[in-house]
Amino acid sequence: MSTNSRRATGPAVAVVGATGHTGRFVVAELQRRGIAPIAIGRDAAALDANFHDQGIVCRRASVDDAASLDRALDGAWAVINCAGPFLDTAGAVVSAALRARIHYLDVTAEQPSARAVLDNYDAAARDAGVVVMPAMGFYGGFADLLVTAALGDWDSAEAIEIMIGLDSWHPTRGTRITGERNTARRLVVTGGQLAPLPLPAAEKHWEFGDPLGRQAVVELPFSEIILIARHVKTAELHTYLSRIALSDIRDPATPAPQPADATGRSPQRFVVDAVVKRAGESRRIAARGRDIYAFSAPLVCEVAERLLEGKFSSVGAHAPGAILDARDVLAALAFDHPAFEMMGA
């Protein structure tokens, strides 16, 4: 299979980091939706090994070579960046997307990367007439959509809590590398302002319901804090993660995820609860599904498809809940993916 640059037929979405664990899920999901993927990676042999005889356009490019990125994005209507650590890749890929005047999305869980993209590229994205949306994966955009849906007609909240329940967390190599690279102090919202996570981190128990039950959780914020704080006014915003998942990822002996079905999904189960409170009233929305890495693919591809169709309210650098119909996005995912279920929506 040739890795020379050639234009895809019909609407095409480029995937940077296509040969990685999440990138492969994203390429497959784009194909399932009838959107032509352009698989982009640093290694021509890896591109060939993963996408040989699939009829997928493959292009070699590096974030250290702007010209190669420009060639790789030729013919794309949007780009999904799956190549972490995003602290090292997001700036180069966003810049290339803006030069090409196409939409940009990524799946980072890294707060510093998401914050930098939102802060640094909003004006340029508006000038280019495109959307720049970081952190549109399981950690980040998913919780932002859940919180936005739970808020409903409320324009603010007094407190927001996000509870992420996992029955295990077998990290990919990319997750391991990102964890080593991302050493910044994590941020929460307290007193209405972004502030460093207080240490030691708060702990409590949470009833997730089926299939996880009651679990110990530890405060551990991801990129959803940056996204939600961007467009939701709240005095307190906190994220908690299952202690069992935290123990898994902190153990260097925990193996990478292993496929349990023909799609490549692992057996990992998740439940995410979003609780918003105001004036003595509480609203709760929850979702459950399987394999946080695999689930990031339909999530980011659903949003990418809406961007291609013009189903958003404003160009610029945004959190998904700020410019998309959050309830409609979540409902579409639940309808189209039987492994994903909404509760209390």
mmCIF file of C-alpha atoms in Angstrom:
data_model
loop_
_atom_site.group_PDB
_atom_site.id
_atom_site.type_symbol
_atom_site.label_atom_id
_atom_site.label_comp_id
_atom_site.label_asym_id
_atom_site.label_seq_id
_atom_site.Cartn_x
_atom_site.Cartn_y
_atom_site.Cartn_z
ATOM 1 C CA MET A 1 0.000 0.000 0.000
ATOM 2 C CA SER A 2 1.404 3.371 -1.003
ATOM 3 C CA THR A 3 1.866 6.050 1.637
ATOM 4 C CA ASN A 4 2.167 8.818 -0.953
ATOM 5 C CA SER A 5 -0.123 11.819 -0.594
ATOM 6 C CA ARG A 6 -3.345 11.501 -2.556
ATOM 7 C CA ARG A 7 -6.767 13.051 -2.110
ATOM 8 C CA ALA A 8 -9.543 10.974 -0.530
ATOM 9 C CA THR A 9 -12.939 10.881 -2.257
ATOM 10 C CA GLY A 10 -15.851 12.542 -0.426
ATOM 11 C CA PRO A 11 -15.665 14.125 3.028
ATOM 12 C CA ALA A 12 -12.441 12.957 4.666
ATOM 13 C CA VAL A 13 -11.221 13.216 8.245
ATOM 14 C CA ALA A 14 -7.519 12.937 8.989
ATOM 15 C CA VAL A 15 -6.402 10.937 12.018
ATOM 16 C CA VAL A 16 -2.998 11.836 13.435
ATOM 17 C CA GLY A 17 -1.600 8.953 15.462
ATOM 18 C CA ALA A 18 -3.721 6.525 13.452
ATOM 19 C CA THR A 19 -1.595 3.483 14.310
ATOM 20 C CA GLY A 20 -1.958 3.971 18.065
ATOM 21 C CA HIS A 21 -4.468 2.120 20.242
ATOM 22 C CA THR A 22 -7.158 4.832 20.199
ATOM 23 C CA GLY A 23 -6.264 5.958 16.677
ATOM 24 C CA ARG A 24 -7.110 2.539 15.249
ATOM 25 C CA PHE A 25 -10.537 2.650 16.898
ATOM 26 C CA VAL A 26 -11.102 6.137 15.449
ATOM 27 C CA VAL A 27 -10.169 5.057 11.909
ATOM 28 C CA ALA A 28 -12.547 2.089 12.138
ATOM 29 C CA GLU A 29 -15.376 4.268 13.481
ATOM 30 C CA LEU A 30 -14.986 6.811 10.683
ATOM 31 C CA GLN A 31 -15.233 3.985 8.155
ATOM 32 C CA ARG A 32 -18.338 2.637 9.894
ATOM 33 C CA ARG A 33 -19.935 6.062 9.522
ATOM 34 C CA GLY A 34 -19.095 6.286 5.834
ATOM 35 C CA ILE A 35 -16.480 8.998 6.376
ATOM 36 C CA ALA A 36 -13.192 8.469 4.553
ATOM 37 C CA PRO A 37 -10.277 8.403 7.013
ATOM 38 C CA ILE A 38 -6.802 9.639 6.163
ATOM 39 C CA ALA A 39 -4.444 7.666 8.392
ATOM 40 C CA ILE A 40 -1.417 9.735 9.435
ATOM 41 C CA GLY A 41 1.594 8.460 11.343
ATOM 42 C CA ARG A 42 5.349 8.753 11.664
ATOM 43 C CA ASP A 43 6.129 5.196 10.581
ATOM 44 C CA ALA A 44 5.251 4.071 7.050
ATOM 45 C CA ALA A 45 5.730 0.417 8.001
ATOM 46 C CA ALA A 46 3.273 0.738 10.906
ATOM 47 C CA LEU A 47 0.726 2.407 8.641
ATOM 48 C CA ASP A 48 1.075 -0.419 6.146
ATOM 49 C CA ALA A 49 0.864 -3.090 8.849
ATOM 50 C CA ASN A 50 -2.358 -1.658 10.292
ATOM 51 C CA PHE A 51 -4.223 -0.583 7.178
ATOM 52 C CA HIS A 52 -2.915 -2.806 4.382
ATOM 53 C CA ASP A 53 -5.562 -3.690 1.792
ATOM 54 C CA GLN A 54 -8.281 -1.635 3.561
ATOM 55 C CA GLY A 55 -8.379 1.064 0.905
ATOM 56 C CA ILE A 56 -7.424 3.721 3.440
ATOM 57 C CA VAL A 57 -5.336 6.698 2.389
ATOM 58 C CA CYS A 58 -2.136 6.647 4.458
ATOM 59 C CA ARG A 59 0.326 9.513 4.810
ATOM 60 C CA ARG A 60 3.548 9.781 6.738
ATOM 61 C CA ALA A 61 4.091 12.969 8.749
ATOM 62 C CA SER A 62 5.796 14.208 11.895
ATOM 63 C CA VAL A 63 4.844 16.981 14.302
ATOM 64 C CA ASP A 64 8.440 18.183 13.971
ATOM 65 C CA ASP A 65 7.952 18.784 10.233
ATOM 66 C CA ALA A 66 5.252 21.370 9.478
ATOM 67 C CA ALA A 67 5.452 20.800 5.733
ATOM 68 C CA SER A 68 4.795 17.081 6.171
ATOM 69 C CA LEU A 69 1.691 17.850 8.243
ATOM 70 C CA ASP A 70 0.459 20.284 5.612
ATOM 71 C CA ARG A 71 0.829 17.601 2.928
ATOM 72 C CA ALA A 72 -0.813 14.989 5.136
ATOM 73 C CA LEU A 73 -3.904 17.140 5.779
ATOM 74 C CA ASP A 74 -4.492 17.848 2.094
ATOM 75 C CA GLY A 75 -8.104 17.034 1.214
ATOM 76 C CA ALA A 76 -9.263 16.632 4.840
ATOM 77 C CA TRP A 77 -12.287 18.490 6.196
ATOM 78 C CA ALA A 78 -11.225 17.943 9.801
ATOM 79 C CA VAL A 79 -8.408 16.363 11.780
ATOM 80 C CA ILE A 80 -8.614 14.216 14.924
ATOM 81 C CA ASN A 81 -5.363 14.173 16.846
ATOM 82 C CA CYS A 82 -4.854 10.884 18.712
ATOM 83 C CA ALA A 83 -1.084 11.250 19.126
ATOM 84 C CA GLY A 84 -0.032 11.895 22.699
ATOM 85 C CA PRO A 85 1.490 13.225 24.771
ATOM 86 C CA PHE A 86 -0.614 16.153 23.560
ATOM 87 C CA LEU A 87 1.653 18.604 25.326
ATOM 88 C CA ASP A 88 4.098 17.678 22.564
ATOM 89 C CA THR A 89 1.733 17.326 19.577
ATOM 90 C CA ALA A 90 -1.328 19.543 19.946
ATOM 91 C CA GLY A 91 0.299 22.849 19.056
ATOM 92 C CA ALA A 92 1.803 21.559 15.821
ATOM 93 C CA VAL A 93 -1.362 19.786 14.674
ATOM 94 C CA VAL A 94 -3.689 22.679 15.606
ATOM 95 C CA SER A 95 -1.431 25.065 13.696
ATOM 96 C CA ALA A 96 -1.511 22.797 10.643
ATOM 97 C CA ALA A 97 -5.312 22.549 10.873
ATOM 98 C CA LEU A 98 -5.607 26.334 10.986
ATOM 99 C CA ARG A 99 -3.318 26.690 7.963
ATOM 100 C CA ALA A 100 -5.568 24.232 6.138
ATOM 101 C CA ARG A 101 -8.720 25.940 7.516
ATOM 102 C CA ILE A 102 -10.185 22.681 8.818
ATOM 103 C CA HIS A 103 -11.688 21.679 12.158
ATOM 104 C CA TYR A 104 -9.420 20.273 14.876
ATOM 105 C CA LEU A 105 -10.264 17.784 17.621
ATOM 106 C CA ASP A 106 -8.144 15.754 20.002
ATOM 107 C CA VAL A 107 -8.688 13.257 22.825
ATOM 108 C CA THR A 108 -6.333 14.567 25.483
ATOM 109 C CA ALA A 109 -6.893 14.009 29.187
ATOM 110 C CA GLU A 110 -4.047 16.457 29.921
ATOM 111 C CA GLN A 111 -5.251 19.663 31.561
ATOM 112 C CA PRO A 112 -2.272 21.821 30.476
ATOM 113 C CA SER A 113 -2.677 20.820 26.829
ATOM 114 C CA ALA A 114 -6.435 21.409 26.760
ATOM 115 C CA ARG A 115 -6.038 24.766 28.493
ATOM 116 C CA ALA A 116 -3.269 25.912 26.147
ATOM 117 C CA VAL A 117 -5.270 24.993 23.040
ATOM 118 C CA LEU A 118 -8.376 26.840 24.252
ATOM 119 C CA ASP A 119 -6.394 29.894 25.341
ATOM 120 C CA ASN A 120 -3.982 30.156 22.430
ATOM 121 C CA TYR A 121 -6.023 29.263 19.343
ATOM 122 C CA ASP A 122 -9.474 30.778 19.815
ATOM 123 C CA ALA A 123 -8.831 33.969 17.839
ATOM 124 C CA ALA A 124 -7.049 32.138 15.018
ATOM 125 C CA ALA A 125 -9.846 29.555 14.790
ATOM 126 C CA ARG A 126 -12.425 32.333 14.527
ATOM 127 C CA ASP A 127 -10.393 34.008 11.805
ATOM 128 C CA ALA A 128 -10.170 30.680 9.931
ATOM 129 C CA GLY A 129 -13.892 29.985 10.386
ATOM 130 C CA VAL A 130 -13.325 26.591 12.029
ATOM 131 C CA VAL A 131 -13.811 24.859 15.370
ATOM 132 C CA VAL A 132 -10.897 23.865 17.584
ATOM 133 C CA MET A 133 -11.988 21.396 20.271
ATOM 134 C CA PRO A 134 -9.442 19.711 22.550
ATOM 135 C CA ALA A 135 -10.136 16.820 24.941
ATOM 136 C CA MET A 136 -13.072 15.303 23.034
ATOM 137 C CA GLY A 137 -12.494 11.838 24.505
ATOM 138 C CA PHE A 138 -13.650 9.763 27.466
ATOM 139 C CA TYR A 139 -11.689 11.965 29.844
ATOM 140 C CA GLY A 140 -12.711 15.523 29.049
ATOM 141 C CA GLY A 141 -15.462 16.069 26.511
ATOM 142 C CA PHE A 142 -17.632 13.173 27.719
ATOM 143 C CA ALA A 143 -18.054 14.650 31.208
ATOM 144 C CA ASP A 144 -18.535 18.126 29.718
ATOM 145 C CA LEU A 145 -21.471 16.850 27.652
ATOM 146 C CA LEU A 146 -22.956 15.012 30.654
ATOM 147 C CA VAL A 147 -22.710 18.081 32.882
ATOM 148 C CA THR A 148 -24.179 20.344 30.185
ATOM 149 C CA ALA A 149 -27.081 17.923 29.709
ATOM 150 C CA ALA A 150 -27.667 17.694 33.465
ATOM 151 C CA LEU A 151 -27.730 21.491 33.812
ATOM 152 C CA GLY A 152 -30.532 21.748 31.283
ATOM 153 C CA ASP A 153 -32.139 25.171 31.665
ATOM 154 C CA TRP A 154 -29.821 26.210 34.508
ATOM 155 C CA ASP A 155 -27.274 28.830 33.479
ATOM 156 C CA SER A 156 -25.052 28.126 36.504
ATOM 157 C CA ALA A 157 -24.569 25.751 39.430
ATOM 158 C CA GLU A 158 -23.371 25.993 42.985
ATOM 159 C CA ALA A 159 -21.523 22.687 42.840
ATOM 160 C CA ILE A 160 -20.726 20.014 40.240
ATOM 161 C CA GLU A 161 -19.328 16.566 40.955
ATOM 162 C CA ILE A 162 -18.247 14.027 38.348
ATOM 163 C CA MET A 163 -17.831 10.434 39.489
ATOM 164 C CA ILE A 164 -15.895 8.121 37.167
ATOM 165 C CA GLY A 165 -16.283 4.466 38.030
ATOM 166 C CA LEU A 166 -14.136 1.797 36.382
ATOM 167 C CA ASP A 167 -13.889 -1.880 37.209
ATOM 168 C CA SER A 168 -10.231 -1.775 36.069
ATOM 169 C CA TRP A 169 -7.811 0.401 34.122
ATOM 170 C CA HIS A 170 -5.248 -1.356 31.968
ATOM 171 C CA PRO A 171 -3.339 1.596 30.492
ATOM 172 C CA THR A 172 -1.949 1.709 26.977
ATOM 173 C CA ARG A 173 1.686 2.505 26.318
ATOM 174 C CA GLY A 174 0.569 5.987 25.277
ATOM 175 C CA THR A 175 -1.173 6.520 28.600
ATOM 176 C CA ARG A 176 1.997 5.483 30.415
ATOM 177 C CA ILE A 177 4.140 7.897 28.398
ATOM 178 C CA THR A 178 1.663 10.734 28.849
ATOM 179 C CA GLY A 179 1.582 10.194 32.608
ATOM 180 C CA GLU A 180 5.351 10.503 32.750
ATOM 181 C CA ARG A 181 5.282 13.666 30.628
ATOM 182 C CA ASN A 182 2.341 15.376 32.350
ATOM 183 C CA THR A 183 3.691 16.363 35.772
ATOM 184 C CA ALA A 184 1.773 19.638 36.261
ATOM 185 C CA ARG A 185 -0.308 20.086 39.413
ATOM 186 C CA ARG A 186 -3.911 19.192 38.601
ATOM 187 C CA LEU A 187 -6.592 21.885 38.788
ATOM 188 C CA VAL A 188 -10.126 21.984 40.206
ATOM 189 C CA VAL A 189 -12.637 24.788 40.578
ATOM 190 C CA THR A 190 -13.113 26.000 44.132
ATOM 191 C CA GLY A 191 -14.493 29.317 45.240
ATOM 192 C CA GLY A 192 -15.428 29.945 41.621
ATOM 193 C CA GLN A 193 -11.800 29.869 40.421
ATOM 194 C CA LEU A 194 -9.404 27.344 38.942
ATOM 195 C CA ALA A 195 -7.030 26.301 41.713
ATOM 196 C CA PRO A 196 -4.550 23.477 42.422
ATOM 197 C CA LEU A 197 -6.027 20.225 43.674
ATOM 198 C CA PRO A 198 -5.736 20.211 47.491
ATOM 199 C CA LEU A 199 -3.467 17.468 48.817
ATOM 200 C CA PRO A 200 -3.965 14.883 50.113
ATOM 201 C CA ALA A 201 -6.751 14.274 47.629
ATOM 202 C CA ALA A 202 -10.245 13.874 49.056
ATOM 203 C CA GLU A 203 -11.732 10.390 49.246
ATOM 204 C CA LYS A 204 -15.285 9.104 49.636
ATOM 205 C CA HIS A 205 -17.560 6.244 48.606
ATOM 206 C CA TRP A 206 -20.035 6.357 45.726
ATOM 207 C CA GLU A 207 -22.850 4.072 44.644
ATOM 208 C CA PHE A 208 -22.507 3.639 40.882
ATOM 209 C CA GLY A 209 -25.232 1.039 40.510
ATOM 210 C CA ASP A 210 -24.981 -1.824 38.049
ATOM 211 C CA PRO A 211 -22.422 -3.123 37.091
ATOM 212 C CA LEU A 212 -19.939 -1.488 39.505
ATOM 213 C CA GLY A 213 -21.885 -1.071 42.744
ATOM 214 C CA ARG A 214 -20.428 0.911 45.632
ATOM 215 C CA GLN A 215 -16.799 1.971 45.194
ATOM 216 C CA ALA A 216 -14.180 4.027 46.990
ATOM 217 C CA VAL A 217 -13.300 7.080 44.887
ATOM 218 C CA VAL A 218 -10.412 9.550 45.028
ATOM 219 C CA GLU A 219 -10.436 13.127 43.729
ATOM 220 C CA LEU A 220 -8.498 13.137 40.461
ATOM 221 C CA PRO A 221 -9.382 15.814 37.885
ATOM 222 C CA PHE A 222 -8.760 15.428 34.170
ATOM 223 C CA SER A 223 -9.285 17.754 31.203
ATOM 224 C CA GLU A 224 -13.059 17.972 31.812
ATOM 225 C CA ILE A 225 -12.340 20.565 34.513
ATOM 226 C CA ILE A 226 -10.794 22.886 31.914
ATOM 227 C CA LEU A 227 -13.643 22.366 29.438
ATOM 228 C CA ILE A 228 -16.500 22.817 31.901
ATOM 229 C CA ALA A 229 -14.919 25.844 33.569
ATOM 230 C CA ARG A 230 -14.679 27.429 30.131
ATOM 231 C CA HIS A 231 -18.444 27.809 29.740
ATOM 232 C CA VAL A 232 -20.198 26.902 33.006
ATOM 233 C CA LYS A 233 -20.291 29.208 36.009
ATOM 234 C CA THR A 234 -19.964 27.202 39.219
ATOM 235 C CA ALA A 235 -18.445 27.697 42.645
ATOM 236 C CA GLU A 236 -17.190 24.116 42.985
ATOM 237 C CA LEU A 237 -16.198 21.583 40.316
ATOM 238 C CA HIS A 238 -14.590 18.273 41.259
ATOM 239 C CA THR A 239 -13.897 14.901 39.611
ATOM 240 C CA TYR A 240 -13.441 11.582 41.412
ATOM 241 C CA LEU A 241 -12.033 8.311 40.066
ATOM 242 C CA SER A 242 -12.459 4.757 41.377
ATOM 243 C CA ARG A 243 -9.640 3.825 43.719
ATOM 244 C CA ILE A 244 -9.387 0.437 42.003
ATOM 245 C CA ALA A 245 -8.647 2.173 38.682
ATOM 246 C CA LEU A 246 -6.128 4.490 40.291
ATOM 247 C CA SER A 247 -4.375 1.508 41.865
ATOM 248 C CA ASP A 248 -4.221 -0.236 38.497
ATOM 249 C CA ILE A 249 -2.653 2.671 36.653
ATOM 250 C CA ARG A 250 -0.152 3.386 39.418
ATOM 251 C CA ASP A 251 1.060 -0.221 39.307
ATOM 252 C CA PRO A 252 3.797 -0.588 36.655
ATOM 253 C CA ALA A 253 2.965 -4.302 36.414
ATOM 254 C CA THR A 254 -0.603 -3.687 35.189
ATOM 255 C CA PRO A 255 -0.709 -4.971 31.587
ATOM 256 C CA ALA A 256 -2.045 -3.110 28.558
ATOM 257 C CA PRO A 257 -5.695 -3.671 27.555
ATOM 258 C CA GLN A 258 -6.444 -6.905 25.755
ATOM 259 C CA PRO A 259 -9.179 -7.376 23.129
ATOM 260 C CA ALA A 260 -12.186 -9.401 24.195
ATOM 261 C CA ASP A 261 -14.240 -9.285 20.983
ATOM 262 C CA ALA A 262 -13.875 -8.894 17.229
ATOM 263 C CA THR A 263 -13.910 -5.079 17.465
ATOM 264 C CA GLY A 264 -10.841 -5.077 19.704
ATOM 265 C CA ARG A 265 -12.643 -3.762 22.777
ATOM 266 C CA SER A 266 -11.444 -4.852 26.204
ATOM 267 C CA PRO A 267 -13.911 -6.153 28.834
ATOM 268 C CA GLN A 268 -13.449 -3.024 31.003
ATOM 269 C CA ARG A 269 -16.727 -1.474 32.220
ATOM 270 C CA PHE A 270 -17.349 2.164 33.141
ATOM 271 C CA VAL A 271 -20.030 4.296 34.771
ATOM 272 C CA VAL A 272 -19.851 8.091 34.826
ATOM 273 C CA ASP A 273 -22.176 10.116 37.064
ATOM 274 C CA ALA A 274 -22.558 13.896 36.831
ATOM 275 C CA VAL A 275 -24.329 15.645 39.701
ATOM 276 C CA VAL A 276 -25.150 19.362 39.608
ATOM 277 C CA LYS A 277 -26.604 21.300 42.552
ATOM 278 C CA ARG A 278 -28.240 24.684 42.919
ATOM 279 C CA ALA A 279 -30.529 26.277 45.533
ATOM 280 C CA GLY A 280 -31.121 22.992 47.334
ATOM 281 C CA GLU A 281 -31.998 21.128 44.126
ATOM 282 C CA SER A 282 -29.883 18.347 42.657
ATOM 283 C CA ARG A 283 -29.840 16.965 39.116
ATOM 284 C CA ARG A 284 -28.051 13.761 38.155
ATOM 285 C CA ILE A 285 -27.253 12.148 34.836
ATOM 286 C CA ALA A 286 -25.262 8.952 34.347
ATOM 287 C CA ALA A 287 -23.905 6.815 31.542
ATOM 288 C CA ARG A 288 -22.364 3.393 31.391
ATOM 289 C CA GLY A 289 -20.504 1.473 28.763
ATOM 290 C CA ARG A 290 -17.443 -0.560 27.902
ATOM 291 C CA ASP A 291 -13.759 0.216 27.270
ATOM 292 C CA ILE A 292 -12.825 3.875 27.776
ATOM 293 C CA TYR A 293 -10.353 3.838 24.876
ATOM 294 C CA ALA A 294 -12.756 2.230 22.396
ATOM 295 C CA PHE A 295 -15.596 4.513 23.515
ATOM 296 C CA SER A 296 -13.543 7.621 22.748
ATOM 297 C CA ALA A 297 -13.839 6.707 19.047
ATOM 298 C CA PRO A 298 -17.633 6.992 18.580
ATOM 299 C CA LEU A 299 -17.607 9.991 20.920
ATOM 300 C CA VAL A 300 -15.061 12.053 18.975
ATOM 301 C CA CYS A 301 -16.368 10.833 15.605
ATOM 302 C CA GLU A 302 -19.954 11.793 16.476
ATOM 303 C CA VAL A 303 -18.751 15.310 17.242
ATOM 304 C CA ALA A 304 -16.543 15.440 14.146
ATOM 305 C CA GLU A 305 -19.491 14.426 11.972
ATOM 306 C CA ARG A 306 -21.599 17.221 13.486
ATOM 307 C CA LEU A 307 -18.854 19.719 12.753
ATOM 308 C CA LEU A 308 -18.737 18.536 9.141
ATOM 309 C CA GLU A 309 -22.515 18.968 8.929
ATOM 310 C CA GLY A 310 -22.403 22.456 10.462
ATOM 311 C CA LYS A 311 -24.385 21.419 13.561
ATOM 312 C CA PHE A 312 -22.654 23.798 15.959
ATOM 313 C CA SER A 313 -23.352 27.319 17.143
ATOM 314 C CA SER A 314 -19.998 29.094 16.898
ATOM 315 C CA VAL A 315 -16.520 28.835 15.428
ATOM 316 C CA GLY A 316 -13.448 29.274 17.605
ATOM 317 C CA ALA A 317 -11.851 27.194 20.376
ATOM 318 C CA HIS A 318 -14.619 25.660 22.471
ATOM 319 C CA ALA A 319 -15.699 22.952 24.863
ATOM 320 C CA PRO A 320 -18.321 20.705 23.235
ATOM 321 C CA GLY A 321 -21.117 21.706 25.608
ATOM 322 C CA ALA A 322 -20.661 25.359 24.645
ATOM 323 C CA ILE A 323 -21.538 24.914 20.958
ATOM 324 C CA LEU A 324 -23.304 21.541 20.603
ATOM 325 C CA ASP A 325 -26.663 20.146 21.714
ATOM 326 C CA ALA A 326 -25.278 17.960 24.502
ATOM 327 C CA ARG A 327 -28.414 15.899 25.036
ATOM 328 C CA ASP A 328 -28.724 15.204 21.322
ATOM 329 C CA VAL A 329 -25.092 14.088 21.052
ATOM 330 C CA LEU A 330 -25.474 11.711 24.008
ATOM 331 C CA ALA A 331 -28.796 10.389 22.715
ATOM 332 C CA ALA A 332 -27.236 9.669 19.321
ATOM 333 C CA LEU A 333 -24.421 7.717 20.960
ATOM 334 C CA ALA A 334 -26.853 5.686 23.060
ATOM 335 C CA PHE A 335 -29.033 4.945 20.024
ATOM 336 C CA ASP A 336 -26.172 3.991 17.732
ATOM 337 C CA HIS A 337 -23.990 2.022 20.166
ATOM 338 C CA PRO A 338 -25.758 -0.699 22.187
ATOM 339 C CA ALA A 339 -22.752 -0.978 24.522
ATOM 340 C CA PHE A 340 -23.426 2.582 25.729
ATOM 341 C CA GLU A 341 -26.430 3.459 27.899
ATOM 342 C CA MET A 342 -27.750 6.725 29.353
ATOM 343 C CA MET A 343 -29.501 6.832 32.720
ATOM 344 C CA GLY A 344 -31.489 9.670 34.259
ATOM 345 C CA ALA A 345 -31.164 11.864 31.183
#
